[in-house]
PDB file of C-alpha atoms in Angstrom:
ATOM      1  CA  MET A   4     198.342 185.365  96.099  1.00 65.00           C
ATOM      2  CA  SER A   5     199.518 182.016  97.460  1.00 84.00           C
ATOM      3  CA  VAL A   6     197.517 178.860  97.062  1.00 93.00           C
ATOM      4  CA  LEU A   7     195.645 177.625 100.110  1.00 97.00           C
ATOM      5  CA  ARG A   8     196.261 174.396 101.716  1.00 97.00           C
ATOM      6  CA  LEU A   9     192.811 172.926 101.862  1.00 98.00           C
ATOM      7  CA  VAL A  10     191.668 170.114 103.725  1.00 98.00           C
ATOM      8  CA  PHE A  11     188.276 168.539 102.685  1.00 98.00           C
ATOM      9  CA  LEU A  12     185.997 166.700 105.207  1.00 98.00           C
ATOM     10  CA  GLY A  13     183.286 164.630 103.152  1.00 97.00           C
ATOM     11  CA  SER A  14     181.259 161.345 102.806  1.00 95.00           C
ATOM     12  CA  ASP A  15     178.840 162.022 100.084  1.00 94.00           C
ATOM     13  CA  SER A  16     179.392 161.939  96.455  1.00 95.00           C
ATOM     14  CA  ILE A  17     177.154 165.458  96.207  1.00 95.00           C
ATOM     15  CA  ALA A  18     180.938 166.651  96.748  1.00 97.00           C
ATOM     16  CA  LEU A  19     182.431 165.048  93.998  1.00 97.00           C
ATOM     17  CA  PRO A  20     181.902 168.245  91.471  1.00 97.00           C
ATOM     18  CA  LEU A  21     183.596 170.487  93.716  1.00 97.00           C
ATOM     19  CA  LEU A  22     186.488 168.238  94.085  1.00 98.00           C
ATOM     20  CA  ASP A  23     186.913 167.835  90.588  1.00 97.00           C
ATOM     21  CA  TRP A  24     186.997 171.563  90.342  1.00 97.00           C
ATOM     22  CA  LEU A  25     189.551 171.942  92.942  1.00 97.00           C
ATOM     23  CA  ALA A  26     191.695 169.367  91.490  1.00 95.00           C
ATOM     24  CA  GLY A  27     191.302 170.973  87.903  1.00 95.00           C
ATOM     25  CA  ALA A  28     190.419 174.887  87.397  1.00 93.00           C
ATOM     26  CA  GLY A  29     190.509 175.446  90.995  1.00 93.00           C
ATOM     27  CA  SER A  30     193.862 174.324  91.865  1.00 94.00           C
ATOM     28  CA  ASP A  31     195.383 177.739  91.253  1.00 94.00           C
ATOM     29  CA  VAL A  32     193.460 178.930  94.276  1.00 95.00           C
ATOM     30  CA  ALA A  33     193.496 176.060  96.565  1.00 97.00           C
ATOM     31  CA  GLU A  34     195.170 172.442  96.798  1.00 96.00           C
ATOM     32  CA  VAL A  35     193.588 169.425  98.267  1.00 97.00           C
ATOM     33  CA  VAL A  36     196.437 168.445 100.688  1.00 98.00           C
ATOM     34  CA  GLY A  37     194.338 165.448 102.488  1.00 98.00           C
ATOM     35  CA  VAL A  38     190.966 164.159 103.153  1.00 98.00           C
ATOM     36  CA  PHE A  39     188.823 162.868 106.122  1.00 98.00           C
ATOM     37  CA  THR A  40     185.764 160.605 105.084  1.00 97.00           C
ATOM     38  CA  GLN A  41     183.809 158.082 107.297  1.00 96.00           C
ATOM     39  CA  PRO A  42     185.314 154.525 107.733  1.00 94.00           C
ATOM     40  CA  ASP A  43     184.512 152.133 105.156  1.00 92.00           C
ATOM     41  CA  ARG A  44     181.134 150.438 106.165  1.00 88.00           C
ATOM     42  CA  PRO A  45     179.216 147.292 105.170  1.00 84.00           C
ATOM     43  CA  ALA A  46     176.897 147.931 102.088  1.00 79.00           C
ATOM     44  CA  GLY A  47     174.353 146.446  99.707  1.00 76.00           C
ATOM     45  CA  ARG A  48     172.815 142.834  99.856  1.00 80.00           C
ATOM     46  CA  GLY A  49     176.008 140.864 100.694  1.00 81.00           C
ATOM     47  CA  GLN A  50     176.834 143.742 103.884  1.00 81.00           C
ATOM     48  CA  GLN A  51     180.653 143.805 101.980  1.00 87.00           C
ATOM     49  CA  VAL A  52     182.700 146.469 103.725  1.00 86.00           C
ATOM     50  CA  VAL A  53     182.984 149.360 100.862  1.00 87.00           C
ATOM     51  CA  ALA A  54     184.912 152.759 100.557  1.00 90.00           C
ATOM     52  CA  ASN A  55     182.729 155.648  99.871  1.00 94.00           C
ATOM     53  CA  GLU A  56     183.493 157.834  96.402  1.00 95.00           C
ATOM     54  CA  ILE A  57     185.291 160.395  98.613  1.00 97.00           C
ATOM     55  CA  LYS A  58     187.822 158.333  99.602  1.00 97.00           C
ATOM     56  CA  HIS A  59     188.193 156.625  96.139  1.00 96.00           C
ATOM     57  CA  TRP A  60     188.535 160.086  94.800  1.00 97.00           C
ATOM     58  CA  ALA A  61     191.407 160.843  97.223  1.00 97.00           C
ATOM     59  CA  LEU A  62     193.210 157.590  96.677  1.00 97.00           C
ATOM     60  CA  GLY A  63     192.947 158.106  92.812  1.00 96.00           C
ATOM     61  CA  ARG A  64     194.978 161.118  93.255  1.00 96.00           C
ATOM     62  CA  GLY A  65     197.388 159.818  95.876  1.00 97.00           C
ATOM     63  CA  LEU A  66     196.139 161.996  99.026  1.00 97.00           C
ATOM     64  CA  PRO A  67     196.150 161.033 102.744  1.00 97.00           C
ATOM     65  CA  VAL A  68     192.973 159.764 103.735  1.00 97.00           C
ATOM     66  CA  HIS A  69     191.940 159.901 107.051  1.00 97.00           C
ATOM     67  CA  GLN A  70     188.972 157.814 108.355  1.00 97.00           C
ATOM     68  CA  PRO A  71     188.549 158.386 112.149  1.00 96.00           C
ATOM     69  CA  GLU A  72     185.479 156.786 113.885  1.00 94.00           C
ATOM     70  CA  LYS A  73     185.435 159.802 116.324  1.00 93.00           C
ATOM     71  CA  ILE A  74     186.950 163.295 115.814  1.00 94.00           C
ATOM     72  CA  ASP A  75     189.591 163.145 118.987  1.00 94.00           C
ATOM     73  CA  GLY A  76     192.900 164.495 119.896  1.00 94.00           C
ATOM     74  CA  ALA A  77     194.578 161.761 117.233  1.00 96.00           C
ATOM     75  CA  ALA A  78     192.167 163.221 114.102  1.00 96.00           C
ATOM     76  CA  GLN A  79     193.267 166.650 115.508  1.00 96.00           C
ATOM     77  CA  ALA A  80     196.961 165.837 115.262  1.00 97.00           C
ATOM     78  CA  ASP A  81     196.391 164.433 111.737  1.00 97.00           C
ATOM     79  CA  LEU A  82     194.545 167.555 110.754  1.00 97.00           C
ATOM     80  CA  VAL A  83     197.362 169.722 111.999  1.00 97.00           C
ATOM     81  CA  ALA A  84     200.119 167.361 110.754  1.00 97.00           C
ATOM     82  CA  LEU A  85     198.515 168.486 107.123  1.00 98.00           C
ATOM     83  CA  ARG A  86     199.375 172.390 107.916  1.00 97.00           C
ATOM     84  CA  PRO A  87     196.141 173.410 106.382  1.00 98.00           C
ATOM     85  CA  ASP A  88     195.031 176.969 105.889  1.00 97.00           C
ATOM     86  CA  VAL A  89     191.301 176.090 105.673  1.00 98.00           C
ATOM     87  CA  ALA A  90     188.934 172.855 106.345  1.00 98.00           C
ATOM     88  CA  LEU A  91     186.034 172.329 103.991  1.00 98.00           C
ATOM     89  CA  VAL A  92     183.340 170.335 105.051  1.00 97.00           C
ATOM     90  CA  MET A  93     180.430 168.829 103.164  1.00 95.00           C
ATOM     91  CA  ALA A  94     178.199 166.124 104.126  1.00 93.00           C
ATOM     92  CA  TYR A  95     180.864 164.688 106.499  1.00 93.00           C
ATOM     93  CA  GLY A  96     178.713 163.171 109.074  1.00 86.00           C
ATOM     94  CA  HIS A  97     180.613 164.012 112.181  1.00 88.00           C
ATOM     95  CA  ILE A  98     180.371 166.616 114.797  1.00 87.00           C
ATOM     96  CA  LEU A  99     183.658 168.729 115.246  1.00 93.00           C
ATOM     97  CA  PRO A 100     184.626 169.900 118.177  1.00 93.00           C
ATOM     98  CA  ASP A 101     185.834 173.427 118.847  1.00 93.00           C
ATOM     99  CA  PRO A 102     189.809 172.687 118.976  1.00 94.00           C
ATOM    100  CA  PHE A 103     189.561 170.874 115.771  1.00 95.00           C
ATOM    101  CA  ILE A 104     187.414 173.515 114.106  1.00 95.00           C
ATOM    102  CA  ALA A 105     189.939 175.901 115.104  1.00 95.00           C
ATOM    103  CA  ALA A 106     192.792 174.036 113.898  1.00 96.00           C
ATOM    104  CA  PRO A 107     193.297 175.461 110.230  1.00 97.00           C
ATOM    105  CA  ARG A 108     194.849 178.789 110.023  1.00 95.00           C
ATOM    106  CA  LEU A 109     191.629 180.404 108.473  1.00 96.00           C
ATOM    107  CA  GLY A 110     189.186 178.307 110.166  1.00 94.00           C
ATOM    108  CA  THR A 111     186.659 175.529 109.138  1.00 96.00           C
ATOM    109  CA  LEU A 112     184.219 176.587 106.564  1.00 97.00           C
ATOM    110  CA  ASN A 113     181.156 174.356 105.581  1.00 95.00           C
ATOM    111  CA  LEU A 114     178.821 174.194 102.346  1.00 96.00           C
ATOM    112  CA  HIS A 115     175.376 173.804 103.432  1.00 92.00           C
ATOM    113  CA  THR A 116     172.486 172.808 100.948  1.00 92.00           C
ATOM    114  CA  SER A 117     169.929 175.730 101.908  1.00 90.00           C
ATOM    115  CA  LEU A 118     169.995 179.237 101.910  1.00 88.00           C
ATOM    116  CA  LEU A 119     170.568 179.730 105.444  1.00 81.00           C
ATOM    117  CA  PRO A 120     168.818 180.080 108.034  1.00 80.00           C
ATOM    118  CA  ARG A 121     165.856 178.108 106.206  1.00 78.00           C
ATOM    119  CA  TYR A 122     166.153 174.186 106.480  1.00 75.00           C
ATOM    120  CA  ARG A 123     169.143 173.583 108.914  1.00 75.00           C
ATOM    121  CA  GLY A 124     169.893 170.041 110.078  1.00 71.00           C
ATOM    122  CA  ALA A 125     170.040 166.631 108.008  1.00 73.00           C
ATOM    123  CA  SER A 126     167.434 167.071 105.174  1.00 81.00           C
ATOM    124  CA  PRO A 127     167.319 170.324 103.964  1.00 86.00           C
ATOM    125  CA  ILE A 128     167.077 169.219 100.155  1.00 88.00           C
ATOM    126  CA  GLN A 129     164.211 166.909 100.802  1.00 85.00           C
ATOM    127  CA  THR A 130     162.408 169.385 103.117  1.00 85.00           C
ATOM    128  CA  ALA A 131     162.400 172.162 100.745  1.00 88.00           C
ATOM    129  CA  VAL A 132     161.181 170.253  97.783  1.00 85.00           C
ATOM    130  CA  ALA A 133     158.478 168.702  99.807  1.00 83.00           C
ATOM    131  CA  GLY A 134     157.364 172.267 101.182  1.00 84.00           C
ATOM    132  CA  GLY A 135     157.072 173.381  97.869  1.00 85.00           C
ATOM    133  CA  GLU A 136     159.902 176.022  97.846  1.00 85.00           C
ATOM    134  CA  ARG A 137     160.685 177.924  94.385  1.00 91.00           C
ATOM    135  CA  GLU A 138     164.114 178.016  95.084  1.00 93.00           C
ATOM    136  CA  THR A 139     167.071 176.537  97.202  1.00 94.00           C
ATOM    137  CA  GLY A 140     171.078 176.647  97.122  1.00 94.00           C
ATOM    138  CA  VAL A 141     174.169 176.335  98.819  1.00 95.00           C
ATOM    139  CA  SER A 142     175.344 178.610 101.557  1.00 95.00           C
ATOM    140  CA  LEU A 143     179.001 178.720 102.532  1.00 97.00           C
ATOM    141  CA  MET A 144     179.444 179.325 106.312  1.00 95.00           C
ATOM    142  CA  ARG A 145     181.731 179.380 109.418  1.00 95.00           C
ATOM    143  CA  ILE A 146     181.520 176.163 111.470  1.00 91.00           C
ATOM    144  CA  VAL A 147     180.221 177.181 115.098  1.00 83.00           C
ATOM    145  CA  ARG A 148     179.062 174.566 117.874  1.00 76.00           C
ATOM    146  CA  GLN A 149     175.236 175.068 117.089  1.00 74.00           C
ATOM    147  CA  LEU A 150     174.075 172.988 114.100  1.00 71.00           C
ATOM    148  CA  ASP A 151     174.288 175.331 110.824  1.00 73.00           C
ATOM    149  CA  ALA A 152     174.173 178.506 112.701  1.00 80.00           C
ATOM    150  CA  GLY A 153     177.374 179.780 111.716  1.00 88.00           C
ATOM    151  CA  PRO A 154     177.764 183.194 109.684  1.00 95.00           C
ATOM    152  CA  VAL A 155     177.352 183.125 105.894  1.00 95.00           C
ATOM    153  CA  ALA A 156     179.611 184.379 103.360  1.00 97.00           C
ATOM    154  CA  ASP A 157     177.888 183.707 100.261  1.00 97.00           C
ATOM    155  CA  VAL A 158     175.081 181.692  98.748  1.00 96.00           C
ATOM    156  CA  GLU A 159     174.418 180.320  95.273  1.00 97.00           C
ATOM    157  CA  ARG A 160     170.859 180.170  94.504  1.00 96.00           C
ATOM    158  CA  VAL A 161     169.286 177.121  92.638  1.00 95.00           C
ATOM    159  CA  ALA A 162     165.897 177.246  91.018  1.00 95.00           C
ATOM    160  CA  ILE A 163     163.020 174.322  92.300  1.00 93.00           C
ATOM    161  CA  THR A 164     160.775 173.667  89.093  1.00 92.00           C
ATOM    162  CA  SER A 165     157.446 171.506  89.205  1.00 90.00           C
ATOM    163  CA  LEU A 166     159.299 168.578  87.586  1.00 91.00           C
ATOM    164  CA  ASP A 167     162.343 168.214  90.168  1.00 91.00           C
ATOM    165  CA  THR A 168     162.702 165.901  92.731  1.00 90.00           C
ATOM    166  CA  ALA A 169     165.155 165.808  95.895  1.00 90.00           C
ATOM    167  CA  LEU A 170     167.511 163.864  93.228  1.00 92.00           C
ATOM    168  CA  SER A 171     167.396 166.478  90.646  1.00 94.00           C
ATOM    169  CA  ILE A 172     168.002 168.891  93.284  1.00 94.00           C
ATOM    170  CA  GLU A 173     170.703 167.398  94.911  1.00 94.00           C
ATOM    171  CA  ALA A 174     172.559 167.091  91.356  1.00 96.00           C
ATOM    172  CA  LYS A 175     172.003 170.838  90.761  1.00 96.00           C
ATOM    173  CA  LEU A 176     173.326 171.783  94.077  1.00 96.00           C
ATOM    174  CA  SER A 177     176.279 169.578  93.660  1.00 97.00           C
ATOM    175  CA  GLU A 178     177.254 171.522  90.574  1.00 97.00           C
ATOM    176  CA  ALA A 179     176.361 175.028  92.153  1.00 97.00           C
ATOM    177  CA  CYS A 180     179.260 174.435  94.713  1.00 97.00           C
ATOM    178  CA  VAL A 181     181.685 174.989  92.021  1.00 98.00           C
ATOM    179  CA  PRO A 182     180.716 178.846  91.197  1.00 97.00           C
ATOM    180  CA  LEU A 183     180.211 179.323  94.892  1.00 98.00           C
ATOM    181  CA  LEU A 184     183.717 178.135  95.741  1.00 97.00           C
ATOM    182  CA  ALA A 185     185.332 179.934  92.518  1.00 97.00           C
ATOM    183  CA  ARG A 186     183.916 183.212  93.766  1.00 96.00           C
ATOM    184  CA  THR A 187     184.829 183.197  97.639  1.00 97.00           C
ATOM    185  CA  LEU A 188     188.123 180.961  98.077  1.00 97.00           C
ATOM    186  CA  PRO A 189     190.172 183.996  96.341  1.00 96.00           C
ATOM    187  CA  ARG A 190     188.701 186.288  98.510  1.00 96.00           C
ATOM    188  CA  LEU A 191     189.306 183.896 101.657  1.00 96.00           C
ATOM    189  CA  ALA A 192     193.232 183.889 100.415  1.00 94.00           C
ATOM    190  CA  ARG A 193     193.210 187.696 100.236  1.00 94.00           C
ATOM    191  CA  GLY A 194     191.798 188.043 103.570  1.00 93.00           C
ATOM    192  CA  GLU A 195     188.566 189.553 101.996  1.00 95.00           C
ATOM    193  CA  LEU A 196     185.723 187.083 102.721  1.00 96.00           C
ATOM    194  CA  GLU A 197     183.025 188.750 105.088  1.00 96.00           C
ATOM    195  CA  PHE A 198     180.651 186.604 107.095  1.00 96.00           C
ATOM    196  CA  VAL A 199     177.510 187.725 108.101  1.00 94.00           C
ATOM    197  CA  GLU A 200     175.632 186.167 110.965  1.00 93.00           C
ATOM    198  CA  GLN A 201     172.035 184.340 110.311  1.00 87.00           C
TER     199      GLN A 201
END
């Protein structure tokens, strides 16, 4: 089984455990060959322009980093130049156009922090906790044009206890991405990963 060339698209530190796994134990399955993340933004009291933690992670490993303001033809050319087998998205913050989604050989997948089709949209963790749910999880899905509506390959479930907050659940979901990818990426590489419509 050949190692997948993977481009990661994300802007939030929730993805750091999965990136660390890809750079370590997961490197026999997939190699991160480039990262797309949001442009550096002003932050804090002084409104100094700072890079997010995903950019820091990538630069620390000598990876090419792309920070387009919008996903246009130039961004797609940057993606294609990386020759990705698959693109993996988690908390990126950009709507991706169809040609960009279709550019990787095996398509573009998304890690969404709910048990789809429940809690689509921007704040699934907070909504699950506020709604009194007993469990949530991470879904690995194909990206389609409609928001969080693509077919799902697999999920990793996470219990919600009475002591949990949105912050503690986010940390659990962050870690839950690792076993989910450890199961699914080898199957994707072998052409055996099946997706089921929501």
